[in-house]
Amino acid sequence: MTRRPLCMLCLILMLSMCATDWAGIPLIRGNPLPENAASWIEEHPQATLCGEVIQTTENEFSQSVYLSNAYLIYQSQKLSIENVKVFLKQREEVPAGTVILVSGKLKRVEEKRNPGEFDSQQYYASQHIYYLLNNAEIIEKSENYSAYRQGISQLREYLAGVLGKIAGKEAGIFQAIVLGDKTSLDKEVKLRYQMAGIVHILAISGLHISVIGTGLYQLLMKTGLGIWGSGFLALLFMLQYGVMTGGSVSTMRAVCMFLISTGAKITGRIYDLPTALAVSAMMILGESGAYLYNSGFLLSFSAVAGAGIVVPAFTRTLEKGKEGRTGKLCTALAASAAIQLTMLPVSLYFFGEISLIGIFLNLIVLPTVGVVLGSGVLGMTLGCVNLKIGSLMIFPGKILAVFYEKLCMLAGNLPFGTWIAGQPEIWQIVAYYAVLASAVLLLTYRKKKSSTSDKEKDKVQEKNIAGNLRVRKYLSLFLICTALFLISWRKTESFSITCLDVGQGDGIVVRTPEGNCFLVDGGSTNKSGTGQYQILPYLKNQGISRVDGILVSHTDKDHISGVEEILELTAQKLNSVEIGCLYLPNWKTPPEEWEKLSQLAKEAGISVKQVKEGDCLKAGKLEMQIVAPLENASGINVNEDGMVLQVKYGEFTGLLTGDIGEETEQKLLEMGDLEDVDFLKVGHHGSHYSTSQQFLDKIKPEYAIISCSSTNTYGHPAPEIVERLEKAGCKVRFTMKSGAVTVSWQKGKIRLKGYLGNYI
C-alpha cells in the first residue's frame, strides 16, 4: 500500500466520509430548502420552478426532464432547490440546454420505508435531486438551447432507432448493451438476466469501454496517427460515448480508468489497476459523496477490485498445480468465483441474494459478449448507411442474445441457482473482507530472494507453512469458508409479525425463529409492483428463501395485487423465493378474483387450499387458527366474509382481522371464539366501520398496527378509532408514519419497532 499512495489516500477519504456520516454529518443532504419553505411545500404542493434542462427521457407511459440549478419561486423569492426531476403532463419537445418555467405538484423524494426496498432517496441524492415535480406543465421556455447536448441526445435517439430496426425482438438488449438505454428492455428479460447472474452485461461498464475504446485505439494506430494522435482521439471519443450513454456510475468509473490506461500508453508509463481504481473512486466521490452508499458504485468497484486483485491471487496459485484443459477450466472457475466472492457482501447488503449459477454462466457469457457488443456497434454503424447491411452485421450478436436468454431460462429451472442469505450487518462485512484479504495475502506470499550462500537454508525453509504452496491453499480455503460463514450468519431468536408499508393496503409477514414463514395478504391500491418492489425484497433482505404459505383474507385489490405478482413471477420462473401453498377463504360463490388467484397458483405449481372457521395451520410452535370465514360464508361481501386469523406462538397471541367490519366482529363475539390478545392488526385500515368498543373490550389488545397510506382519500385511520384504541390502553403505530412495523416476541417480552423509528 505504501507503494501506492493514491490507494491509501482513497481509503482514507472513504473512511473519513464514513466517519463523518456516523458522527452525525450526513453525506446525503436532507433538504436544500429552508425549513419554512419546506413546510409550506408540504401543505401547498403546487409550485413553480425554473431550471435548465440537462436530459430528457421517455418511455411508453411518460416523459420526464431533468433540471439543473433549479430554483423555486416562493413568496417572490428564488430559492435554490438544486436538481429536480420533472414528470410532464403532456409530451413536449424540450431540447437540452433549454431554460424552462414549469408548474406542477412538488414532492420530496420518498424515503425508504421497508427493509430491502430500493432506496430512491439515496439514488436521487447522488444526482443532487431531492424533489420531484409531478403532473407538470411548461409555462415558458427559452429559445436558446445547447447544440452540443441536444446533438448528443438526438444522436442517441437516432442510433437507438437504427438498432430497433435491425435487431428486431432483441432490440432492447442491444440498446442497453451498446447505448446504455434500458427504456425498451423487456422487464421479464431483465429479471431473467438478474436471476442468472449476468445482468451486468446490460450496463455500460469496463468490458464495453475496453472493447470499444481499445478497438478504436488499435484501429487509429493502423492509420499511422501514432500513439499521441490515436490516444487523444480515442480518449475524446470515449468521453463523448460516456456522455451519450447516460453517464451511469459504472460508465464513469470505466471511462476514468480508460483515460488513465490510455494516458499511461501515451506517456510510456506502466498502468497500475489499483491506482487507477482509486483515482476513479476519488473523482466520482468528489462529484457526490452520496455515491459511497450507492449500490451501483459499490458493485462496480468491488467487481473490478475482485478482477484486478483477488482473481490474480486465485489463478496464479491454481496455474502452478494444474495444466491442460482441466487446469484452464479450473482457473476460469476460480476467476469467476473470486469476483463473486469480492462482490458478495455488497450484493447481500443491497439485495439479500446472489446468483450461484452465474459463476458458471459467466464462463460462457463473458468470453462471447464481446461478439454481441462488437456486432451491435458494427451493425448500428453500417445500419446508418444501409439497414440490410446493418441487419447482416448484427446477426451473430442476435444469435448469441437468443442463446443467452435460453441459458437464463434454463438457469431459472435449476434448483439452488440463487442463494438468499439476507442482509448482513456492517461488522460482518468488515470481518468478511478482513478474512478474505488475509486469504489473498496468504496466496500471494512470496519469500525474498536469498543470496547464493543461503540456498541450503532456503531449501529447509521451503518446507515451512509460509513457503508451502499446498498448505497455503488449504489455509486460504479455510479462511474463505470462515468468511462465508461470517457473512451468512443470522441471529433469529424472536417470533415476529411485520406489517409492511405497502401504502393503502396490507402486507403482513409472520415469521418464527425455527424458520417458518407465512405471508398474510399483499397488495396496494396506490402503489404498483407491491409484490416485486416491497414484499419480495423484504423477504430476501431477511434471508427468507421459503414462504410456507400465502393466506389471502379477501380479494380486494389492496390485499391481493402483490400476491398476484408473486404468483405470476413464480409461474414464469422469475421468483427465487419458494412458495409452499396458497390458502383462500372457503366461499360458496367466490368472485372472479378468487378464481384468478387459484388459477395463477396452479400454473406456478403451488397447491391451493380453502380454509374456514375451525381450521388450524400448524408449523412447529406456531398455530394459526382460522376464526373466519364462518360456515356457509357466500363471499358476496368479501370484507365481511374475509379471513380472520388468531396467531399463537408460545405465550403470544395476535389477531389479524383483514377488512372485517362491526357486523362480523359482532358474529365472532356471539360465537365466543375470541380471547385476549397481545397484538391486533386493526381491521379495514382503521376505518370507522370496524374495531367496535365491544370488540376491543373482549380482546383487550396491548399493541396495534394500522396499515394505510398518508395520501389515502378514505379518511383512514378514522380519528375516533385511534382515540378508542388509545383509551383502551393500546399502543398504536401506523405504517404511514413509521414505515414497516414489526411486533416481536421473545421470552415473554414484546417489542414494537418501526422501520423509520418509533420503538416501544
CSV table of C-alpha atoms in Angstrom, one decimal, residues 4 20 24 81 109 145 170 193 200 285 294 323 327 353 377 385 409 423 458 470 490 520 549 649 692 709 740 749:
chain,number,residue,atom,x,y,z
A,4,ARG,CA,0.5,3.1,-4.0
A,20,THR,CA,-18.3,12.0,9.4
A,24,GLY,CA,-23.9,12.9,12.5
A,81,ILE,CA,-33.6,23.6,-5.0
A,109,VAL,CA,-38.2,12.1,-2.9
A,145,TYR,CA,-30.5,25.6,-26.1
A,170,GLU,CA,-33.6,-8.3,-29.4
A,193,TYR,CA,-30.6,-11.9,-16.6
A,200,HIS,CA,-24.0,-6.8,-15.6
A,285,LEU,CA,-16.9,10.7,-4.8
A,294,ASN,CA,-24.8,3.7,-3.9
A,323,GLU,CA,-2.2,-27.9,-16.6
A,327,GLY,CA,-6.3,-26.6,-15.5
A,353,GLU,CA,-29.3,-12.7,-2.5
A,377,VAL,CA,-21.7,-1.5,-32.8
A,385,VAL,CA,-25.9,3.8,-44.2
A,409,MET,CA,-34.5,-19.8,-18.8
A,423,GLN,CA,-28.7,-8.5,4.6
A,458,ASP,CA,16.2,-21.7,1.8
A,470,ARG,CA,-0.2,-26.7,-0.7
A,490,ARG,CA,-28.0,-14.6,11.0
A,520,VAL,CA,-50.9,-12.8,5.0
A,549,GLY,CA,-48.0,-20.3,2.8
A,649,TYR,CA,-46.7,-18.7,19.4
A,692,SER,CA,-66.1,-1.6,17.8
A,709,SER,CA,-51.3,5.5,3.2
A,740,ALA,CA,-42.8,-1.2,8.1
A,749,LYS,CA,-41.2,-9.8,26.2
